[in-house]
Coordinates of C-alpha atoms in Angstrom, one line a residue:
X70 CA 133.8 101.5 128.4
X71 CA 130.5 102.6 129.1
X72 CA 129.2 105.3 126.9
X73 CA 126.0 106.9 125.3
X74 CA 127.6 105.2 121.6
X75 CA 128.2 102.5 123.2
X76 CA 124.9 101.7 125.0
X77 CA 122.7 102.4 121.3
X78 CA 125.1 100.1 119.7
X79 CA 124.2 97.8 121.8
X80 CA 120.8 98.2 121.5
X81 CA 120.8 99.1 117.7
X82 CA 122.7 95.6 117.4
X83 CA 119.9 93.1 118.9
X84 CA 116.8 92.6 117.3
X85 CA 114.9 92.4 120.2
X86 CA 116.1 95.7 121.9
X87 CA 115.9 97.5 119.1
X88 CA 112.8 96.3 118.7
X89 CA 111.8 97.7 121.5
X90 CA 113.5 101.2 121.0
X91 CA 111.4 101.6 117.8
X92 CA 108.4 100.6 119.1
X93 CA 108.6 102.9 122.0
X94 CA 109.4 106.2 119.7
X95 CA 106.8 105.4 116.7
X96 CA 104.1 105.0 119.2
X97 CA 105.3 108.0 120.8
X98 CA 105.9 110.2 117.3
X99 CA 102.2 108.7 116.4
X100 CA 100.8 110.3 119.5
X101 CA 102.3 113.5 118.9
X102 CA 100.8 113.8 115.4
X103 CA 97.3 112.7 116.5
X104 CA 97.8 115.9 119.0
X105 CA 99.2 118.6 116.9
X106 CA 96.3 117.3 113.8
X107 CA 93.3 117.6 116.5
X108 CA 95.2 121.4 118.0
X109 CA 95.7 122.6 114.6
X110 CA 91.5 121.3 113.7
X111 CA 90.3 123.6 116.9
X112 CA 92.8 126.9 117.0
X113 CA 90.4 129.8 117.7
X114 CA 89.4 131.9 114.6
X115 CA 92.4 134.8 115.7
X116 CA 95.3 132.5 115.6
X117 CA 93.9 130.8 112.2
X118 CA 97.0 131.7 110.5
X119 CA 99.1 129.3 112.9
X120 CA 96.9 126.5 112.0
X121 CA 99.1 125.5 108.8
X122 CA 102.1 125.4 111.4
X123 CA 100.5 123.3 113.6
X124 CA 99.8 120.7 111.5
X125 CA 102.8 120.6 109.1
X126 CA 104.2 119.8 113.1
X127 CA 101.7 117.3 113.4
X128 CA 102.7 115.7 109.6
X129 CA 106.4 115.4 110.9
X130 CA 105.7 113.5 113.8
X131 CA 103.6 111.2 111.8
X132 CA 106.3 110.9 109.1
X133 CA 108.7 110.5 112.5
X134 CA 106.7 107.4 113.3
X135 CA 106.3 106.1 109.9
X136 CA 110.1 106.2 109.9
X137 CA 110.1 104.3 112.9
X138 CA 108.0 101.7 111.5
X139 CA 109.8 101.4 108.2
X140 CA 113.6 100.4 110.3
X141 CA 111.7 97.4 111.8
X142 CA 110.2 96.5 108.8
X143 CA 113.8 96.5 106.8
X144 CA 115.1 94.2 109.7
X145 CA 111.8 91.9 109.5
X146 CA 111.2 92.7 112.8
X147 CA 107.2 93.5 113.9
X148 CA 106.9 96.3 116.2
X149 CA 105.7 95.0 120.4
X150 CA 103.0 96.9 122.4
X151 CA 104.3 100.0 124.5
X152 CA 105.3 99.0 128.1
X153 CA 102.8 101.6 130.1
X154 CA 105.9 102.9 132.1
X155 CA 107.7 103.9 129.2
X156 CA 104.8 105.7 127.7
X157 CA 106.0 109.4 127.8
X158 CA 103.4 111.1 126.3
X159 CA 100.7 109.3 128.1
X160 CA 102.7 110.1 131.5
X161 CA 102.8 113.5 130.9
X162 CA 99.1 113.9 130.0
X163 CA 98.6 112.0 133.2
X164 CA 100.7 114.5 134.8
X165 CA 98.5 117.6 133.8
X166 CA 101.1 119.1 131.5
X167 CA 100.0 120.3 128.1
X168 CA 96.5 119.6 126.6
X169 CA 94.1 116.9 128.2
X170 CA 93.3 114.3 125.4
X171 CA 89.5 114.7 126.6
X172 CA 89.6 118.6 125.3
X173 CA 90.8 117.9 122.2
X174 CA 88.6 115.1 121.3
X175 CA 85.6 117.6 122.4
X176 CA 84.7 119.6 119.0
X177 CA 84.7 123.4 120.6
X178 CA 87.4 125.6 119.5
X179 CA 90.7 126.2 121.7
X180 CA 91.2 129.3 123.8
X181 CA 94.2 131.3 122.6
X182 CA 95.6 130.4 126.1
X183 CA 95.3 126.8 125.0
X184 CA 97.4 127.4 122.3
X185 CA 99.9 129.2 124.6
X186 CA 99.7 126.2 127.0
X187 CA 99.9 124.3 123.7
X188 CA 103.3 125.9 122.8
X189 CA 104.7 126.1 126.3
X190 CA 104.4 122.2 126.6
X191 CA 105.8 121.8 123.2
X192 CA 109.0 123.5 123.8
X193 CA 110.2 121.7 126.8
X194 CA 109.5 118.4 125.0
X195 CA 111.0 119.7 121.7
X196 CA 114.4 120.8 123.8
X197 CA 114.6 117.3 124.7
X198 CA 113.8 115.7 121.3
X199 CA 116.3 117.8 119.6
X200 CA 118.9 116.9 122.3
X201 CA 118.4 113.5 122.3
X202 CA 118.5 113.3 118.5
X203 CA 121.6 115.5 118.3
X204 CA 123.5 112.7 120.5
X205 CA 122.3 110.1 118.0
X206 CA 123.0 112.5 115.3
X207 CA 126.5 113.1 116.4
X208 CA 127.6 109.4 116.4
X209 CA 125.7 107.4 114.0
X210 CA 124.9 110.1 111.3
X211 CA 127.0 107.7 108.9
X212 CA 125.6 104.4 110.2
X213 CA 124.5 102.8 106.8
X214 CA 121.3 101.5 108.3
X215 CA 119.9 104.2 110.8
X216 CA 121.9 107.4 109.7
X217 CA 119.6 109.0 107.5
X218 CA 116.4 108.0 109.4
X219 CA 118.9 110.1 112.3
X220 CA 119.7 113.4 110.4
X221 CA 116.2 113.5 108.8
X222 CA 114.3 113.0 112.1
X223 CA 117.1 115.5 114.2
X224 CA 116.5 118.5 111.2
X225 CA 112.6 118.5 111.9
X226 CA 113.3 118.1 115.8
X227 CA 115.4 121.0 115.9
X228 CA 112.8 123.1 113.6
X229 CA 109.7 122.2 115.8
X230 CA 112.2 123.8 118.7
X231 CA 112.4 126.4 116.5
X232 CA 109.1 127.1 115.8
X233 CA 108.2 127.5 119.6
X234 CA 110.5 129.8 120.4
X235 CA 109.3 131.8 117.8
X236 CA 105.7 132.0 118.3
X237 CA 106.0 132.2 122.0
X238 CA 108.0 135.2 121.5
X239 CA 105.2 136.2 119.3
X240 CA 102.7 135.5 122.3
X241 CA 105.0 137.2 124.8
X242 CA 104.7 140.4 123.0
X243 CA 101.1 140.1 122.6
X244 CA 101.2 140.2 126.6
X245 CA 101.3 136.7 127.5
X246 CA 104.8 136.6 128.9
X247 CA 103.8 136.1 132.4
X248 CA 101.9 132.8 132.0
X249 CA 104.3 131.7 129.4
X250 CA 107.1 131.6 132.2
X251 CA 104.6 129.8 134.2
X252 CA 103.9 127.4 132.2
X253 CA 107.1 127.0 130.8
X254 CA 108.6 126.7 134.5
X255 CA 105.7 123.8 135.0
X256 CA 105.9 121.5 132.1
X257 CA 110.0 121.7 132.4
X258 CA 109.7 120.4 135.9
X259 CA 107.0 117.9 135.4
X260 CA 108.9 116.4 132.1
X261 CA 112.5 115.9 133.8
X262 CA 110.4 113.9 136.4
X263 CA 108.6 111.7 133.3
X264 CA 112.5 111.6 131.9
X265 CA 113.5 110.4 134.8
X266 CA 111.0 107.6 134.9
X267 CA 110.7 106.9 131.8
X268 CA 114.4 106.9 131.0
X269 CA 114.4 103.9 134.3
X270 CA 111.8 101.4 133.0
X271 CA 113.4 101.8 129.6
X272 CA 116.7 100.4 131.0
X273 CA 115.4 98.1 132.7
X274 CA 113.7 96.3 130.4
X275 CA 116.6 96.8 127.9
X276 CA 118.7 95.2 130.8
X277 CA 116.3 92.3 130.8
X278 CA 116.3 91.5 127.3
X279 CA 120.3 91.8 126.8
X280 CA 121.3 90.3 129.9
X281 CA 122.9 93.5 131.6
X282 CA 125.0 92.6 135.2
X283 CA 123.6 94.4 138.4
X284 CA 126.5 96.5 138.6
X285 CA 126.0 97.1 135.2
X286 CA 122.2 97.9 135.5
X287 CA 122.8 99.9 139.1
X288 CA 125.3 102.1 137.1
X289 CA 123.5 103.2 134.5
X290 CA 120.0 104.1 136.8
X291 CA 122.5 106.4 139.3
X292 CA 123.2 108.0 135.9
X293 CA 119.7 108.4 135.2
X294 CA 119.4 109.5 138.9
X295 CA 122.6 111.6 138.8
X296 CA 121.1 113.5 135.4
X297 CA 117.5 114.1 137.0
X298 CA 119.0 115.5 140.1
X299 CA 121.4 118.0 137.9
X300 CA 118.1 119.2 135.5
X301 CA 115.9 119.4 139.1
X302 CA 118.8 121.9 140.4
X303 CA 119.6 124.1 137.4
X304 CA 119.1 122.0 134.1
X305 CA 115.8 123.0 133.9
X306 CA 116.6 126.3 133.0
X307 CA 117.8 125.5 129.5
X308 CA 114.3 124.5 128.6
X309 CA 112.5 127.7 129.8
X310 CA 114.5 129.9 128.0
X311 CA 113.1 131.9 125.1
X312 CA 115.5 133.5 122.3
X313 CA 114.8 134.3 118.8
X314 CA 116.4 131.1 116.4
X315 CA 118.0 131.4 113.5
X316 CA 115.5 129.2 111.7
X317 CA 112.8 132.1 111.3
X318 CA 109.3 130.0 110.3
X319 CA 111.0 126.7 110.8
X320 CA 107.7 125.5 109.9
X321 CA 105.8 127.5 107.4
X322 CA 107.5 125.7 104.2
X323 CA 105.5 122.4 102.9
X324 CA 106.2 119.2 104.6
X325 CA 109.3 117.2 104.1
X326 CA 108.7 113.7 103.0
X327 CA 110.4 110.4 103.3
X328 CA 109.6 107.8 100.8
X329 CA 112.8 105.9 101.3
X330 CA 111.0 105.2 104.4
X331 CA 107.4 105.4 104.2

């Protein structure tokens, strides 16, 4: 039977696929830590206060990565260069959404609308994080080698969701509401498209290494087409939505660390 536990398992049982998997989300967690540090070095002198948050975001993503890094390591497996295609964050930059790596390498403070752009972005890519680590969460929160990496990583995905609801909310009612729905509307559209994409060359090459049939292979990319085509007619929706969460300052604590890992 052919099902979301089943396809990980698979995965998570061959060292080169998972390889591969961990690869792919440290050097994607990495990226989003490099981002959030530089954003949370430039926020403009009237949003200093969110600075703290910013980074704290930025220090989970790295600890995400280190994580990442550390589940090779106990398999004595060396992590493999990113395949281009699968490259999320990278496609995203490329497709205009969020903040251009070429503005935050240039050492001028952000606009406050940066930061709202910077949120914006942030929650549509947080919706999906959390989701995707809730699946994992919800069917190998026990497993004896990934499980705790699992509900560690899922807890700081679902306060970084948290967080941007919040502060855009925040933003909103500081009279930014219009282009928050803008942008919100934008980056949601533009990230099921990377999804889709991404989500394709990632099967494929995990077809590739673990020897999947074609009808095996064409069934699981009309999935991946069937999904995109749901989120491109109403899915979308769910990740423009702003409501207050129950985690109030998700992120204001201190970080959380993970020496079993790092």
């Amino acid at each position: 039977m052919l099902s979301a536990k089943s396809l990980f398992q698979e995965i998570l049982d061959h060292d080169e696929s998972f390889r591969l998997f961990c690869s792919i989300a440290a050097g994607g967690e990495a990226q989003g830590g490099w981002e959030n540090a530089r954003i949370a070095a430039l926020v403009p002198q009237s949003e200093r206060a969110l600075a703290p948050k910013i980074a704290r975001h930025g220090a989970d993503e790295d600890k995400h990565g280190r994580i990442f890094a550390a589940l090779l390591k106990k398999r004595g497996l060396d992590p493999v260069p990113v395949p281009p295609e699968t490259d999320y964050t990278m496609l995203l930059e490329r497709g205009g959404i969020g903040l251009a790596h070429d503005r935050l390498e240039a050492d001028r403070p952000l606009t406050v609308q940066d930061i709202v752009t910077y949120l914006a972005h942030s929650r549509v890519t947080e919706q999906r994080a959390s989701e995707q680590m809730a699946l994992l969460r919800r069917h190998f929160a026990d497993h004896p080698d990934i499980g705790r990496a699992v509900r560690m990583i899922s807890d700081d995905e679902d306060n970084h969701l948290a967080y941007c609801h919040e502060e855009l909310l925040r933003f909103a009612r500081a009279g930014h509401g219009r282009a928050i729905q803008r942008t919100l509307r934008e980056s949601a559209l533009a990230e099921i498209r990377v999804h889709r994409d991404v989500s394709l060359a990632v099967m494929a090459r995990m077809g590739r290494i673990l020897g999947w049939s074609r009808p095996r292979a064409a069934l699981l990319a009309a999935g991946i087409h069937a999904v995109h085509a749901w989120e491109r007619f109403a899915g979308w929706r769910r990740m423009v939505s702003l409501t207050m969460p129950e985690r109030r300052d998700a992120l204001g604590g201190p970080e959380t660390t993970a020496p079993e890992f790092a």
